[in-house]
Coordinates of C-alpha atoms in Angstrom, one line a residue:
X1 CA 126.5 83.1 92.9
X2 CA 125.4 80.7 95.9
X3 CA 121.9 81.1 97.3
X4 CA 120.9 82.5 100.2
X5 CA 118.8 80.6 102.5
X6 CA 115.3 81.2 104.1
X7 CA 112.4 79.6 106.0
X8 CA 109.5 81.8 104.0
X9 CA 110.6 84.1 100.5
X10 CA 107.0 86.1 100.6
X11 CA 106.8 87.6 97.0
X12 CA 105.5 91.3 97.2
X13 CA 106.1 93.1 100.1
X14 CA 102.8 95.2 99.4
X15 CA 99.9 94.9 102.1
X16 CA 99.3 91.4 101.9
X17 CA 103.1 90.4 102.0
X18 CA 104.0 93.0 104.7
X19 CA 100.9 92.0 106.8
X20 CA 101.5 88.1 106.6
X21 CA 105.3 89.0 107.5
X22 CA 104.5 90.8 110.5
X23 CA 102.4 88.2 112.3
X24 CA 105.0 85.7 111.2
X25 CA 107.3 87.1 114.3
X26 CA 110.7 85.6 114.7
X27 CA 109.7 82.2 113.7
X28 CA 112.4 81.4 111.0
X29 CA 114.4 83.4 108.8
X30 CA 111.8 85.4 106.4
X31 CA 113.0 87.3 103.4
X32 CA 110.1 89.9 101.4
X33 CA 111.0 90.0 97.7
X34 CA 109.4 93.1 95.9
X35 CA 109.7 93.9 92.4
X36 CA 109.4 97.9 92.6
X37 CA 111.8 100.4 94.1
X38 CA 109.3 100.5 97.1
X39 CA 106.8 98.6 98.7
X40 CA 103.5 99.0 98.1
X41 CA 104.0 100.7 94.6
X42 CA 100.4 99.0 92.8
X43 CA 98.1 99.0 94.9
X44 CA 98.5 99.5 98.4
X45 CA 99.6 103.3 98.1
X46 CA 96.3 103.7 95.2
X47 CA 93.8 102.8 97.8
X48 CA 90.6 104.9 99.0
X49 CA 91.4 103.8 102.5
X50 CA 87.9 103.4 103.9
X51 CA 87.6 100.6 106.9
X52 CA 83.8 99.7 107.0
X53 CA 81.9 96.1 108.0
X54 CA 79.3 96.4 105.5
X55 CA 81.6 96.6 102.7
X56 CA 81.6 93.5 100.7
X57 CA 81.1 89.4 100.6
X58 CA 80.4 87.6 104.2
X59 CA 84.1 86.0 104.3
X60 CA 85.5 89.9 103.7
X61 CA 82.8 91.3 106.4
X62 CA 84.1 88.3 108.8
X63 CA 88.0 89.4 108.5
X64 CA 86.9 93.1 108.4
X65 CA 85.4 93.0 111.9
X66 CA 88.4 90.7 113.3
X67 CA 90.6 93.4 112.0
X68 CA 88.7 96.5 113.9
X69 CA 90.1 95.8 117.4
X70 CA 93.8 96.0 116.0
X71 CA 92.9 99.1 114.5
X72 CA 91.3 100.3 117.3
X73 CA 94.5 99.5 119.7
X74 CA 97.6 98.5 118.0
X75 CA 100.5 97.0 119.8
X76 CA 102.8 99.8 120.9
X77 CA 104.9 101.5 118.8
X78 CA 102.8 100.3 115.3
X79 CA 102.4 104.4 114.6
X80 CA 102.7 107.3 116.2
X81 CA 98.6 108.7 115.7
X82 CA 95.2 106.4 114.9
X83 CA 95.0 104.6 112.3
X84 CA 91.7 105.2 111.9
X85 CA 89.8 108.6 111.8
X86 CA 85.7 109.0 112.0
X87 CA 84.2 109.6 108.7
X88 CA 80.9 107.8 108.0
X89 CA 79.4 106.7 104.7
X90 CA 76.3 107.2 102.5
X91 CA 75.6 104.9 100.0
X92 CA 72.4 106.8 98.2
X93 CA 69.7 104.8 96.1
X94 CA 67.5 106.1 93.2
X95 CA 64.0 104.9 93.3
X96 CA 65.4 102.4 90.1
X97 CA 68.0 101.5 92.6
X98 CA 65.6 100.8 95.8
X99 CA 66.2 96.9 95.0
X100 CA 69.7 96.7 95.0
X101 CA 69.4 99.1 98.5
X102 CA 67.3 96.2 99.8
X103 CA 69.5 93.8 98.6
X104 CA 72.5 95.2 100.5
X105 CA 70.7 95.5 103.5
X106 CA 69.7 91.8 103.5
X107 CA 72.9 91.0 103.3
X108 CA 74.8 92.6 105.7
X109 CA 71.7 91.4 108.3
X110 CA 69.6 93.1 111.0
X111 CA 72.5 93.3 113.3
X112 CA 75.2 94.9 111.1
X113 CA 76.6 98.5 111.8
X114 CA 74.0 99.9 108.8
X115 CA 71.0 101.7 108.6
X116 CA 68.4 102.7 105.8
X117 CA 67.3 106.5 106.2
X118 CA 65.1 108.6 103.6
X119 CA 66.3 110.6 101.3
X120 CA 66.2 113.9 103.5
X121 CA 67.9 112.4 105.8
X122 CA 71.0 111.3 103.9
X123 CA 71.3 115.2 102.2
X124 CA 71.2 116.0 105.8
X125 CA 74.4 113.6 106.2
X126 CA 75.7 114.7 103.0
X127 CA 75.0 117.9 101.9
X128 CA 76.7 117.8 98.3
X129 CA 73.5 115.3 97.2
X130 CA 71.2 117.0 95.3
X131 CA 67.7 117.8 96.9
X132 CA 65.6 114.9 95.3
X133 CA 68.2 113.0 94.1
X134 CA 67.9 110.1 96.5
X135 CA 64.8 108.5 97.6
X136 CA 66.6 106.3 100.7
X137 CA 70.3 105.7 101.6
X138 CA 72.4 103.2 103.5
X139 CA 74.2 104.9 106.6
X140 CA 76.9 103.2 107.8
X141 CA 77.9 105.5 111.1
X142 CA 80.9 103.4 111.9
X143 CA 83.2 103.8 108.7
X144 CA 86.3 105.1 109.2
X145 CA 89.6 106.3 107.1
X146 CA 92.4 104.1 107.4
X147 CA 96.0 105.7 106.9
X148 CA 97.4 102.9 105.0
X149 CA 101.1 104.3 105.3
X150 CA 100.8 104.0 108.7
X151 CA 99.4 100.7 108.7
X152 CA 101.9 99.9 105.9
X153 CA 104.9 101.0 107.1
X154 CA 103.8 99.5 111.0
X155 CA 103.8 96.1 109.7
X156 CA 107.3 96.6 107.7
X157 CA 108.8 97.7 111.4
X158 CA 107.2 95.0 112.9
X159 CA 108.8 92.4 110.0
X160 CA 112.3 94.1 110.6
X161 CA 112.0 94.3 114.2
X162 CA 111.8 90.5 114.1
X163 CA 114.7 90.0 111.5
X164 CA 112.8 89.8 108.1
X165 CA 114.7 90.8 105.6
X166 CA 113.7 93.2 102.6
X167 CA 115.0 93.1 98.9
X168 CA 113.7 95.5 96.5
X169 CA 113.9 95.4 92.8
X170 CA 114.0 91.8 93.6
X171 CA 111.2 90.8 90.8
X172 CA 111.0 86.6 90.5
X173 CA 112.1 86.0 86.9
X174 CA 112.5 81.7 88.0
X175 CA 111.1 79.6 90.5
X176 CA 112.0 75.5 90.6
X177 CA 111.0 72.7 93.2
X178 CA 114.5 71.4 94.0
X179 CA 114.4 68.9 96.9
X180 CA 112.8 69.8 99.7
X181 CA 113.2 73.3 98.8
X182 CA 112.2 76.3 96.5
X183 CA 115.4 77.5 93.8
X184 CA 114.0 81.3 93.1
X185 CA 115.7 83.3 90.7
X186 CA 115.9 87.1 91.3
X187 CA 116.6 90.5 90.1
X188 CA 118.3 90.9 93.0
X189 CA 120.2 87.0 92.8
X190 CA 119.2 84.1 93.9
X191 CA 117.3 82.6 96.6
X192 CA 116.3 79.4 98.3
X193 CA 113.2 78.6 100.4
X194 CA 111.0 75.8 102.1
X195 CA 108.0 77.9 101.6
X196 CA 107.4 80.7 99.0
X197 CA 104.0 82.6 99.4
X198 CA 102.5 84.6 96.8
X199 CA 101.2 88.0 98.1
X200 CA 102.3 89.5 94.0
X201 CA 99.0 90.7 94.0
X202 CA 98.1 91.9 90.4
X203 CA 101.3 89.1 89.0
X204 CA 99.9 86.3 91.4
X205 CA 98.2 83.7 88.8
X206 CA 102.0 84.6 86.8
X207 CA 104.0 83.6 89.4
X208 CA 101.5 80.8 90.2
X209 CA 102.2 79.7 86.9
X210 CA 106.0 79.9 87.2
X211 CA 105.3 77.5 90.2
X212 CA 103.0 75.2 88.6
X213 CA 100.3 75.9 90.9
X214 CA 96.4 76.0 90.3
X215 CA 95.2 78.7 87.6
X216 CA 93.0 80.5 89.7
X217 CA 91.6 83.0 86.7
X218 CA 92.5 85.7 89.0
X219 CA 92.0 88.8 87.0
X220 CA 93.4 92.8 87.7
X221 CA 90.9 95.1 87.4
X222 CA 91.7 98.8 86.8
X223 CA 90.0 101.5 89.1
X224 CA 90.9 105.4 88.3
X225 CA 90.4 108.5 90.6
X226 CA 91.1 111.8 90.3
X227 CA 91.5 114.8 92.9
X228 CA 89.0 118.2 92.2
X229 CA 88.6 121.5 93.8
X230 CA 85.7 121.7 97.0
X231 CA 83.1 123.9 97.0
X232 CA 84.0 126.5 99.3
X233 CA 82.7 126.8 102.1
X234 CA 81.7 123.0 102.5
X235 CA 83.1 121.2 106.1
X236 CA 85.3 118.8 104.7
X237 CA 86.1 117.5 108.1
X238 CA 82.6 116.8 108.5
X239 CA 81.6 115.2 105.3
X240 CA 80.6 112.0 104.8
X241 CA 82.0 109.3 101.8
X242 CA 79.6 109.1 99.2
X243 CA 79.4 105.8 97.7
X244 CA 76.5 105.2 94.7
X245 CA 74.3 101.9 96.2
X246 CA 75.3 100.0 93.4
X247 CA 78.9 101.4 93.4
X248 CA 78.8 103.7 89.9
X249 CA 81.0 106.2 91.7
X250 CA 82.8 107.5 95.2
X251 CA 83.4 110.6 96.4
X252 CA 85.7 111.4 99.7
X253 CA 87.8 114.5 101.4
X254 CA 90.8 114.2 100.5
X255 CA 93.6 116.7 102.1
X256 CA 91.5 119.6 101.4
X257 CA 90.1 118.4 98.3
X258 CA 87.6 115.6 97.4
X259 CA 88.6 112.6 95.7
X260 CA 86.0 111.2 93.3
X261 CA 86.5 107.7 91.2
X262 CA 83.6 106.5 88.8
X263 CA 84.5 103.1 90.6
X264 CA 85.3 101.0 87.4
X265 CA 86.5 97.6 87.5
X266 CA 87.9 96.9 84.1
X267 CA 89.9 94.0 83.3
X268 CA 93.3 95.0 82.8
X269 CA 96.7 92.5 82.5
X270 CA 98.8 93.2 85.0
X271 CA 100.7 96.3 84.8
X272 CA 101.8 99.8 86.6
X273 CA 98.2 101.1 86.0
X274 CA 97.3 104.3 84.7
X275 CA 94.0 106.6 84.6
X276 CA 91.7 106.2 81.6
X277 CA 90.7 110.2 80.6
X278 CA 86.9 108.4 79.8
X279 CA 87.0 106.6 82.9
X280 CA 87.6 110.5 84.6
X281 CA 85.2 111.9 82.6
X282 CA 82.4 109.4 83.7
X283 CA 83.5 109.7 87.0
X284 CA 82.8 113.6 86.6
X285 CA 79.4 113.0 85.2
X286 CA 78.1 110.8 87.7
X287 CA 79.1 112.6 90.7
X288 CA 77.6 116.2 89.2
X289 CA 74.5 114.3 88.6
X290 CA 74.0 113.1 92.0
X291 CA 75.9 116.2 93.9
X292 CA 75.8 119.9 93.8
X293 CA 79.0 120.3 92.6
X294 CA 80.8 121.4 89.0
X295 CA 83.9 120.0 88.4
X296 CA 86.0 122.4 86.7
X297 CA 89.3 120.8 86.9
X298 CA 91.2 117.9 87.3
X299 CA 94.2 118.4 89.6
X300 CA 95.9 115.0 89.4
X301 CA 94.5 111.7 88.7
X302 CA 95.8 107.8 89.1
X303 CA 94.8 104.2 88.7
X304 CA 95.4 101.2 90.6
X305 CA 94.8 97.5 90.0
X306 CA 91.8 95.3 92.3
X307 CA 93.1 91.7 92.0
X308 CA 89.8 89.5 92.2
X309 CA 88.7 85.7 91.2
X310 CA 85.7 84.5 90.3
X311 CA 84.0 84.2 93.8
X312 CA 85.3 87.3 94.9
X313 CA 86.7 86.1 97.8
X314 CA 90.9 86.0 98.6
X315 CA 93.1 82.9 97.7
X316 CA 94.6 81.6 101.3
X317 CA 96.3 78.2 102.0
X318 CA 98.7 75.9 100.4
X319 CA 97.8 75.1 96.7
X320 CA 97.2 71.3 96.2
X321 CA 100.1 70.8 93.2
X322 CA 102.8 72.6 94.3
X323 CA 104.2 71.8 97.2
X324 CA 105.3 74.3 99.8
X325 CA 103.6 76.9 97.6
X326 CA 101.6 79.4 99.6
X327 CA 98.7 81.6 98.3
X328 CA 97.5 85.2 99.8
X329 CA 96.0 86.8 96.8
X330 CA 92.5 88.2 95.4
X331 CA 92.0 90.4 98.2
X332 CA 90.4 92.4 95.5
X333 CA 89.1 96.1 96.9
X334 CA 89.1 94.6 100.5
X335 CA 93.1 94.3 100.9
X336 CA 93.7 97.1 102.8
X337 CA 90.6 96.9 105.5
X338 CA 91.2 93.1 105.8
X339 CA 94.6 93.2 106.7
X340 CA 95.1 92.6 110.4
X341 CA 93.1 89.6 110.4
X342 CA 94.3 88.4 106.6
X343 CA 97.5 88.2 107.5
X344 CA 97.2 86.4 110.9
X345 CA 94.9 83.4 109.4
X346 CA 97.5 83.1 106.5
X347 CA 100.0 83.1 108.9
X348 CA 98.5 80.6 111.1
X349 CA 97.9 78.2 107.9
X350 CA 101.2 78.9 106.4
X351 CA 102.7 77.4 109.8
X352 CA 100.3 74.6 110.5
X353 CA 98.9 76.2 113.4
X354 CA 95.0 76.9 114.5
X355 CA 93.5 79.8 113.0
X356 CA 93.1 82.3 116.0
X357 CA 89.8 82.1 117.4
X358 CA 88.4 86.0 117.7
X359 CA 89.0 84.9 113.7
X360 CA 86.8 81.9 113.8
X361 CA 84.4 83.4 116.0
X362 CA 83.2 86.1 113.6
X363 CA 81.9 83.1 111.5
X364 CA 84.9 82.8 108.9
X365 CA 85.5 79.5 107.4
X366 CA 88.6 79.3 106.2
X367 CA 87.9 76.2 103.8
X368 CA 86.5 78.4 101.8
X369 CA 89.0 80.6 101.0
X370 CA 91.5 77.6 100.1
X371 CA 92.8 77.5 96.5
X372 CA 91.0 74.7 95.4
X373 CA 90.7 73.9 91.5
X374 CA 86.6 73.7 92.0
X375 CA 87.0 76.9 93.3
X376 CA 88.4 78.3 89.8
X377 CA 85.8 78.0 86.8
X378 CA 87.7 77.7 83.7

């Protein structure tokens, strides 16, 4: 079988792939290769979906406030509602947790959208904490649920409105520098490409490998969650995310319910995730702890893998031993809220051209984010 030819194959046609796609346009013939019967399988679709600017690293706090004005006012057609709905977060500190509560607030800076209240304060905000529990909070007013279909499946329009091509159960089993030109085997035949970029998420540093790229030490990590039962009577439309200051456990509304998650990173190879009944449990007794709630029953529960390296930080540019090889990976937890402006900078770096300056102008550098071998401890 001859292979077909493209401009850009962009492995995984999850957030990442589907976002860099879309701001690609029409320049060039684009082909998305995705491993799973549909896109978005891993970790896109496992996501909490929460858009705030205090939430993690400067370089992740940079994109996430370039990304707010596309969120705020898509082009037309992206979706038919807002992406993002008002919700708010609490992050509430113990009096053995008042340092890291400090610490956070350093960080984000005086002018960030955050704000330290006492611990009355934040029960008022969120009345499932228990009465004593916290002794401050973080309130962060502006955070807001993303609906990551929407945002998912308004990028994929975008990359077919433009002529990019799909393929699923396409999984990369081969990849070769022939030429001038990437030789990439498929599940779903073969392919050949100037440019291949890596948005496999969780399978990055495998495919990386297949390419004989940089070993980045990017590692999954596995995060469970699990749906319970509301207490009834409580305003669900009203209530706040909890988040623990030092992130030991979440809790959300969630279609009528509340999502909880213990918020567990643990280092997993890649793989279609699954829930980890102790991970469920601790999850359960942290969040009774801190909330007037009893959790009686689990009605469903899930895992997803958070792709990170060792700075945190994702993997953008063109690695320096393989030529024509592209990465967008390591997004970690931040894929999701970062994705507007993520995929326009790699897009703009993929094609030579200047990073867009409401980018720039948020203070990003985006040197540092380029797969360097420094950048990698081994």
């Amino acid at each position: 079988m001859s292979a077909e030819q493209f401009d850009i194959a962009i492995v995984g046609a999850g957030i990442a792939g589907a976002s860099f796609a879309a701001a690609l346009g029409a320049r060039g013939r684009v082909v998305l290769l995705e491993m799973e019967d549909a896109p978005g399988h891993h970790a896109t679709g496992r996501s909490a979906a929460l858009f705030s600017m205090t939430y993690g690293p400067a370089p992740i706090r940079a994109l996430s406030r370039a990304s707010e004005a596309f969120y705020l006012s898509p082009p037309a057609g992206f979706a038919d509602h807002p992406l993002l709905t008002p919700r708010g977060m609490v992050m509430p500190a113990r009096a053995d947790q008042l340092g890291a509560l400090e610490a956070m607030m350093d960080e984000i800076g005086p002018n960030g959208p955050a704000q330290v209240v006492d611990g009355a304060r934040a029960r008022e905000l969120c009345p499932l904490l228990r009465d004593g529990y916290a002794v401050s909070a973080m309130w962060d007013d502006a955070a807001r649920d993303i609906d990551v279909n929407a945002l998912h499946m308004g990028f994929l329009r975008q990359v077919r409105a433009a002529g990019g091509d799909l393929r699923l159960r396409a999984g990369v089993t081969g990849l070769a520098r022939v030429g001038d030109a990437w030789e990439i085997e498929t599940r779903a035949g073969p392919i050949r490409a100037g440019i291949v970029v890596n948005a496999a998420g969780a399978w990055a540093d495998e495919l990386g490998s297949m390419a004989g790229a940089v070993a980045t030490g990017l590692q999954p990590r596995r995060r469970s969650a699990a749906i319970v039962e509301a207490p009834f009577g409580l305003d669900l439309a009203g209530l706040r995310m909890l988040v623990d200051i030092e992130e030991q456990f979440y809790l959300k509304p969630e279609a009528g319910k509340l999502l909880i998650s213990p918020a567990d990173e643990t280092p997993t190879p890649p793989c279609d995730a699954w829930p980890d009944d102790m991970d469920i449990a601790i999850a359960v007794d942290r969040i009774e702890t801190a909330c007037e709630l009893s959790v009686r029953r689990i009605e469903r529960s899930w895992a997803g893998l958070r792709s990170f390296v060792a700075d945190g930080c994702p993997v953008v540019g063109y690695d320096p031993r393989a030529e024509g090889f592209f990465w967008l990976a390591g997004q970690g937890g931040y894929g999701i809220q970062t994705a507007p402006a993520l995929g326009r900078l790699a897009a703009a770096l993929a094609e030579g051209r200047a990073v867009p300056g409401d980018i720039i102008d948020q203070g990003l550098d985006p040197s540092g984010l380029a797969p360097r071998a420094e950048r990698f401890p081994q």
